[in-house]
Coordinates of C-alpha atoms in Angstrom, one line a residue:
M610 CA 2.3 -23.5 16.5
K611 CA 0.2 -20.7 17.9
E612 CA -2.4 -21.4 20.6
V613 CA -5.3 -20.2 18.4
D614 CA -4.1 -22.6 15.7
R615 CA -4.7 -25.7 17.8
V616 CA -8.5 -25.5 17.3
K617 CA -8.1 -25.6 13.5
P618 CA -7.4 -28.8 11.4
K619 CA -3.7 -29.0 10.8
Y620 CA -4.1 -28.8 7.0
Q621 CA -6.1 -25.5 7.5
V622 CA -3.3 -24.0 9.5
I623 CA -0.9 -24.7 6.6
I624 CA -3.4 -23.3 4.1
D625 CA -3.9 -20.0 6.1
D626 CA -0.1 -19.5 6.6
I627 CA 0.9 -20.1 3.0
K628 CA -2.0 -18.0 1.7
S629 CA -0.9 -15.2 4.0
R630 CA 2.6 -15.4 2.7
I631 CA 1.4 -15.3 -0.9
L632 CA -1.0 -12.4 -0.4
S633 CA 1.6 -10.4 1.5
G634 CA 4.3 -11.0 -1.2
T635 CA 6.5 -13.1 1.0
Y636 CA 6.0 -15.8 -1.6
A637 CA 6.1 -14.0 -5.0
V638 CA 4.2 -15.0 -8.1
G639 CA 6.2 -17.8 -9.9
Q640 CA 8.3 -18.5 -6.8
Q641 CA 8.7 -22.1 -5.7
I642 CA 7.4 -22.8 -2.2
P643 CA 9.3 -25.1 0.2
T644 CA 9.2 -28.8 -0.6
E645 CA 6.7 -31.2 0.9
S646 CA 9.4 -32.6 3.2
A647 CA 10.4 -29.1 4.3
L648 CA 6.8 -28.2 5.0
Q649 CA 6.2 -31.4 6.8
E650 CA 9.2 -30.6 9.1
S651 CA 8.2 -27.0 9.5
Y652 CA 4.6 -27.6 10.6
G653 CA 5.2 -30.9 12.4
V654 CA 2.6 -32.8 10.3
S655 CA 2.4 -35.8 8.1
R656 CA 3.1 -35.7 4.4
Q657 CA -0.6 -36.5 3.8
T658 CA -1.6 -33.3 5.7
V659 CA 0.8 -31.2 3.6
R660 CA -0.5 -32.7 0.4
K661 CA -4.1 -31.9 1.4
A662 CA -3.2 -28.3 2.1
I663 CA -1.4 -27.9 -1.3
L664 CA -4.3 -29.5 -3.1
E665 CA -6.7 -27.0 -1.5
L666 CA -4.5 -24.1 -2.4
S667 CA -4.1 -25.4 -6.0
N668 CA -7.9 -25.7 -6.3
E669 CA -8.2 -22.0 -5.2
G670 CA -5.8 -21.0 -7.9
L671 CA -3.0 -19.9 -5.5
L672 CA -0.6 -22.7 -6.3
R673 CA 0.4 -24.8 -9.3
S674 CA 2.4 -28.0 -9.2
E675 CA 4.9 -29.1 -11.9
K676 CA 5.7 -32.8 -11.9
G677 CA 9.3 -33.5 -11.1
S678 CA 10.0 -29.8 -10.4
G679 CA 7.9 -28.6 -7.4
T680 CA 5.0 -26.3 -6.4
Y681 CA 4.9 -22.7 -7.4
V682 CA 2.8 -19.6 -6.7
S683 CA 0.3 -19.2 -9.5
S684 CA -0.3 -15.9 -11.3
Q685 CA -4.0 -16.7 -11.5
Y686 CA -4.9 -15.5 -8.0
R687 CA -4.4 -11.9 -9.2
N688 CA -7.3 -12.3 -11.6
R689 CA -9.9 -13.1 -9.1
P690 CA -13.6 -12.1 -9.6
G691 CA -14.0 -8.3 -9.3
G692 CA -10.9 -7.4 -11.3
S693 CA -12.5 -7.1 -14.7
S694 CA -13.0 -3.7 -16.2
A695 CA -16.7 -4.4 -16.7
N696 CA -17.3 -4.8 -13.0
R697 CA -14.7 -2.9 -11.0
T698 CA -14.7 -3.0 -7.2
I699 CA -13.2 -0.7 -4.7
G700 CA -12.3 -2.1 -1.3
V701 CA -13.0 0.0 1.8
I702 CA -11.5 -0.9 5.2
T703 CA -12.5 1.2 8.2
T704 CA -11.9 0.7 11.9
Y705 CA -15.6 0.7 12.5
I706 CA -18.7 0.6 10.3
S707 CA -22.0 1.2 12.1
D708 CA -21.3 3.8 14.7
Y709 CA -20.1 7.3 15.4
I710 CA -19.0 9.2 12.2
F711 CA -18.3 6.1 10.1
P712 CA -21.7 5.7 8.4
S713 CA -21.3 9.2 7.0
I714 CA -17.8 8.6 5.7
I715 CA -18.9 5.3 4.0
R716 CA -22.0 7.1 2.6
G717 CA -19.7 9.6 0.9
I718 CA -17.6 6.8 -0.6
E719 CA -20.6 4.8 -1.7
R720 CA -22.3 7.8 -3.5
R721 CA -19.1 8.7 -5.4
L722 CA -18.5 5.1 -6.4
G723 CA -22.2 4.8 -7.6
E724 CA -21.7 7.7 -10.0
D725 CA -19.2 5.7 -12.0
N726 CA -20.9 2.3 -11.4
Y727 CA -18.1 0.9 -9.1
S728 CA -19.0 -1.8 -6.6
L729 CA -17.9 -1.5 -2.9
L730 CA -16.4 -4.3 -0.8
L731 CA -16.5 -3.3 2.8
A732 CA -14.6 -4.6 5.9
S733 CA -13.9 -3.3 9.4
T734 CA -11.0 -4.0 11.7
N735 CA -12.4 -2.9 15.1
N736 CA -9.0 -1.1 15.4
D737 CA -7.3 -4.5 15.7
V738 CA -4.2 -5.3 13.5
A739 CA -5.1 -9.0 13.3
Q740 CA -8.5 -8.1 11.9
E741 CA -6.8 -5.6 9.5
K742 CA -4.6 -8.4 8.3
K743 CA -7.6 -10.5 7.5
A744 CA -9.3 -7.6 5.7
L745 CA -6.3 -6.9 3.6
E746 CA -5.9 -10.6 2.7
M747 CA -9.6 -10.6 1.7
M748 CA -9.1 -7.6 -0.6
L749 CA -6.0 -9.0 -2.2
S750 CA -7.6 -12.4 -2.7
Y751 CA -10.7 -10.8 -4.2
G752 CA -8.7 -8.7 -6.5
V753 CA -10.1 -5.2 -5.8
D754 CA -9.2 -2.6 -8.3
G755 CA -8.6 0.1 -5.7
L756 CA -8.6 0.5 -1.9
I757 CA -9.6 3.1 0.7
V758 CA -8.3 2.4 4.2
E759 CA -8.6 4.0 7.6
P760 CA -5.4 2.8 9.4
T761 CA -5.6 0.7 12.4
K762 CA -3.8 2.0 15.6
S763 CA -2.1 4.5 13.3
N764 CA 0.2 5.8 16.1
Q765 CA 1.9 2.5 16.5
Y766 CA 4.1 0.3 14.3
N767 CA 1.9 -1.7 12.0
P768 CA 2.9 -5.3 11.2
N769 CA 0.8 -5.4 8.0
I770 CA 2.9 -3.0 6.0
A771 CA 3.9 -5.9 3.6
Y772 CA 0.3 -6.2 2.5
Y773 CA 0.2 -2.5 1.5
L774 CA 3.4 -3.0 -0.4
A775 CA 1.8 -5.9 -2.2
F776 CA -1.0 -3.6 -3.4
K777 CA 1.7 -1.2 -4.7
E778 CA 3.5 -3.9 -6.5
Q779 CA 0.3 -4.9 -8.2
N780 CA -0.4 -1.3 -9.1
V781 CA -3.6 -1.2 -7.1
P782 CA -4.2 2.5 -6.1
F783 CA -5.1 3.1 -2.5
A784 CA -5.6 6.1 -0.3
M785 CA -6.0 6.5 3.4
I786 CA -8.6 8.5 5.4
N787 CA -8.6 10.0 8.9
A788 CA -4.9 9.1 9.4
Y789 CA -2.0 7.4 7.6
Y790 CA 1.1 5.2 8.2
E791 CA 4.3 7.2 8.2
E792 CA 6.2 4.2 6.8
L793 CA 4.3 4.5 3.6
E794 CA 4.1 7.3 1.0
V795 CA 0.4 7.2 0.2
P796 CA -2.2 9.8 -0.5
F797 CA -4.4 10.6 2.5
F798 CA -7.5 12.6 3.4
C799 CA -7.5 13.9 7.0
L800 CA -9.0 16.5 9.2
D801 CA -6.3 18.9 10.5
D802 CA -6.4 17.3 13.9
V803 CA -3.7 19.6 15.3
Q804 CA -5.8 22.6 14.4
S805 CA -9.0 21.0 15.7
S806 CA -7.7 20.6 19.2
Y807 CA -5.9 23.9 19.0
L808 CA -9.2 25.7 18.2
A809 CA -11.0 23.8 21.0
T810 CA -8.3 24.8 23.6
R811 CA -8.1 28.4 22.3
E812 CA -11.9 28.8 22.7
L813 CA -11.7 27.7 26.3
I814 CA -8.8 30.1 26.9
A815 CA -10.8 32.9 25.3
K816 CA -13.7 32.2 27.7
G817 CA -11.3 32.8 30.6
H818 CA -10.3 29.2 31.5
T819 CA -6.7 28.6 32.6
Q820 CA -7.1 25.1 34.2
I821 CA -7.8 23.0 31.1
G822 CA -7.4 19.3 30.9
L823 CA -7.3 16.8 28.0
I824 CA -8.8 13.4 27.4
A825 CA -6.6 11.8 24.7
K826 CA -6.6 8.5 22.8
M827 CA -3.0 7.6 22.2
D828 CA -2.9 4.6 19.9
D829 CA -4.3 6.5 16.9
R830 CA -2.5 9.3 15.1
Q831 CA -5.5 11.6 15.6
G832 CA -5.0 11.5 19.3
K833 CA -1.3 12.3 19.0
Y834 CA -2.0 15.4 16.8
R835 CA -5.0 16.5 18.9
M836 CA -2.7 16.5 21.9
K837 CA -0.2 18.6 19.9
G838 CA -2.9 21.2 19.2
Y839 CA -3.8 21.4 22.8
I840 CA -0.2 21.9 23.9
K841 CA 0.3 24.5 21.2
A842 CA -2.7 26.6 22.4
L843 CA -1.5 26.4 26.0
G844 CA 2.0 27.5 25.0
E845 CA 0.7 30.5 23.0
A846 CA -1.3 31.6 26.0
R847 CA 1.7 31.0 28.3
L848 CA -0.3 28.4 30.3
R849 CA 1.7 25.5 31.8
F850 CA 1.1 22.0 30.5
D851 CA 0.2 19.9 33.6
P852 CA 0.5 16.2 32.9
E853 CA -1.8 15.6 35.9
L854 CA -4.6 17.1 33.9
L855 CA -4.1 14.6 31.1
L856 CA -6.1 11.4 31.0
S857 CA -5.0 9.0 28.2
F858 CA -6.6 5.8 27.0
D859 CA -6.3 3.4 24.0
T860 CA -8.4 0.9 22.2
A861 CA -7.7 -1.8 24.7
S862 CA -8.5 0.3 27.7
K863 CA -11.5 2.1 26.2
P864 CA -14.1 -0.2 27.9
Q865 CA -12.7 1.0 31.3
L866 CA -12.9 4.7 30.3
A867 CA -16.0 5.4 32.4
T868 CA -14.2 4.2 35.6
A869 CA -11.1 6.0 34.7
L870 CA -13.0 9.2 34.1
D871 CA -14.7 9.0 37.5
D872 CA -11.4 8.6 39.2
F873 CA -9.8 11.4 37.1
L874 CA -12.6 13.9 37.8
R875 CA -12.7 13.1 41.5
E876 CA -8.9 13.6 41.8
N877 CA -8.9 16.8 39.8
R878 CA -12.2 18.3 40.7
E879 CA -10.7 21.4 42.3
A880 CA -7.9 21.7 39.7
L881 CA -10.1 21.6 36.5
T882 CA -12.5 24.1 35.0
A883 CA -12.5 22.8 31.5
L884 CA -11.8 19.7 29.4
V885 CA -10.8 19.2 25.7
C886 CA -12.2 15.8 24.7
Y887 CA -10.6 13.5 22.1
N888 CA -14.0 13.4 20.3
D889 CA -17.7 13.8 20.8
E890 CA -18.0 10.2 22.0
V891 CA -15.6 10.9 24.8
G892 CA -17.5 14.2 25.5
L893 CA -20.6 12.2 26.1
E894 CA -18.7 9.9 28.5
V895 CA -17.6 13.0 30.4
M896 CA -21.2 14.2 30.6
Q897 CA -22.3 10.9 32.0
A898 CA -19.4 10.9 34.5
C899 CA -20.3 14.4 35.6
R900 CA -23.9 13.3 36.2
R901 CA -22.7 10.4 38.4
L902 CA -20.4 12.7 40.4
E903 CA -22.9 15.6 40.5
I904 CA -20.6 18.0 38.6
A905 CA -22.7 20.6 36.8
I906 CA -21.9 21.3 33.1
P907 CA -21.0 24.0 32.2
D908 CA -21.2 25.7 35.6
E909 CA -18.5 23.6 37.3
L910 CA -16.9 22.1 34.2
S911 CA -16.8 23.2 30.6
I912 CA -16.2 20.6 27.9
I913 CA -15.6 20.6 24.1
G914 CA -15.8 17.5 21.9
Q915 CA -14.5 17.1 18.3
D916 CA -15.9 15.7 15.0
N917 CA -19.4 17.2 15.0
S918 CA -21.0 13.8 15.2
Y919 CA -24.7 13.1 15.9
I920 CA -23.7 12.9 19.5
A921 CA -23.0 16.6 19.7
K922 CA -26.6 17.4 18.6
T923 CA -28.4 14.7 20.6
A924 CA -26.5 14.8 23.9
P925 CA -28.5 15.8 27.0
I926 CA -26.7 19.2 26.7
R927 CA -25.8 20.3 23.2
L928 CA -22.1 19.7 23.0
A929 CA -19.6 22.3 21.7
T930 CA -17.6 20.6 19.0
L931 CA -15.4 21.1 15.9
T932 CA -16.4 20.2 12.4
H933 CA -15.2 17.0 10.6
P934 CA -15.6 16.6 6.8
Q935 CA -17.1 13.0 7.2
E936 CA -19.1 12.5 3.9
Q937 CA -16.9 14.9 1.9
M938 CA -13.8 13.0 3.0
G939 CA -15.2 9.7 1.9
R940 CA -16.3 11.2 -1.4
D941 CA -12.9 12.8 -2.1
A942 CA -11.0 9.6 -1.3
A943 CA -13.2 7.6 -3.6
D944 CA -12.9 10.3 -6.3
W945 CA -9.1 10.1 -6.0
V946 CA -9.1 6.3 -6.5
I947 CA -11.5 6.5 -9.5
K948 CA -9.5 9.2 -11.2
H949 CA -6.3 7.3 -10.7
L950 CA -7.9 4.2 -12.3
Q951 CA -9.0 6.4 -15.2
G952 CA -5.4 7.4 -15.8
K953 CA -5.6 11.0 -14.5
K954 CA -2.3 12.5 -13.4
D955 CA -1.2 15.3 -11.1
L956 CA -3.7 14.2 -8.4
P957 CA -3.3 15.7 -5.0
A958 CA -1.0 13.7 -2.8
S959 CA -2.8 14.7 0.4
N960 CA -5.6 16.8 1.7
Y961 CA -6.1 18.3 5.1
Y962 CA -9.6 19.7 5.9
P963 CA -9.7 22.8 8.1
P964 CA -11.9 22.5 11.2
A965 CA -14.3 25.2 12.5
L966 CA -15.8 25.6 16.0
I967 CA -19.5 24.8 16.5
P968 CA -20.7 26.5 19.7
G969 CA -22.8 24.5 22.1
E970 CA -24.2 24.7 25.6
T971 CA -21.2 23.0 27.4
V972 CA -18.8 26.0 27.6
K973 CA -19.1 28.7 30.3
E974 CA -17.4 32.0 30.2
M975 CA -15.4 32.5 33.4
I976 CA -15.9 35.7 35.3
V977 CA -12.6 37.3 36.1
E978 CA -12.8 39.1 39.5

């Protein structure tokens, strides 16, 4: 039994585990679950505890018992509230909800759904696969008619693939935004992240910079592709990729990014004239680090963010950045799901949005002597 399970009542642990297996498709509709004796042995509990768990799951419509035969997965759970044609609901799962560019993306989804009177069921994962699992189970249990997902830690193996396959098996259309899982063939709506970082790096090169560093987030696919664009631009300009000028972080280490930036800038102060930042949020972190270390922007260090968030406009120095479709992306993903539900065919399998540079006050042109 997992450590976190010890704080739950024993029957609740069994309920959660069996429910998870049903929703992920491990236990299929109509399939007999293990006998009470087998469950008793598997979970190390009394028969009374097993029976209480089965009763609760039966009351929820997930299981049905046949006297003298056994207990089976019920088909009723697929007809939960929200699945009727009169009140259709689209589930939306994003990594975050209330900060950065996510309110704009959600606003685009919401507006498009409202045009056809669809309801929205919203969840966030905080870029954590365990929370993604809970969100997917909620969507499956509720019976959403369609789903829009921003993948969690999209540059890593995802243990929740079975849940996405369960949506496919139930013919629930879903699309992904900002990134996608390579293991799945699924429509996606993404910024061209390679081109975004490529344009940022090329702009710095055009301004005469040759010592250009990168701040990259490596557990999301966006970070992988933005690094690719940075390397591509350096290669075209015949500039050497220097791993010492790369600072990487991930979701777990993000809280320590400020300290890591201070150390990175101290160590590379003489080697760097410019930085390509993973996004505008990181760009602001770099600004704050430069203030602490008394590094003048852009005179001593030029920086470019990405995503054209509100941060780029409201930062102490107007941040040079790259466009991101934000609201349009959300709208297009919602439109795809709605049209699929309406029976439309020949819908686009994917859409990459081209970025464009937005000049700011954080890039200095180098004077070549």
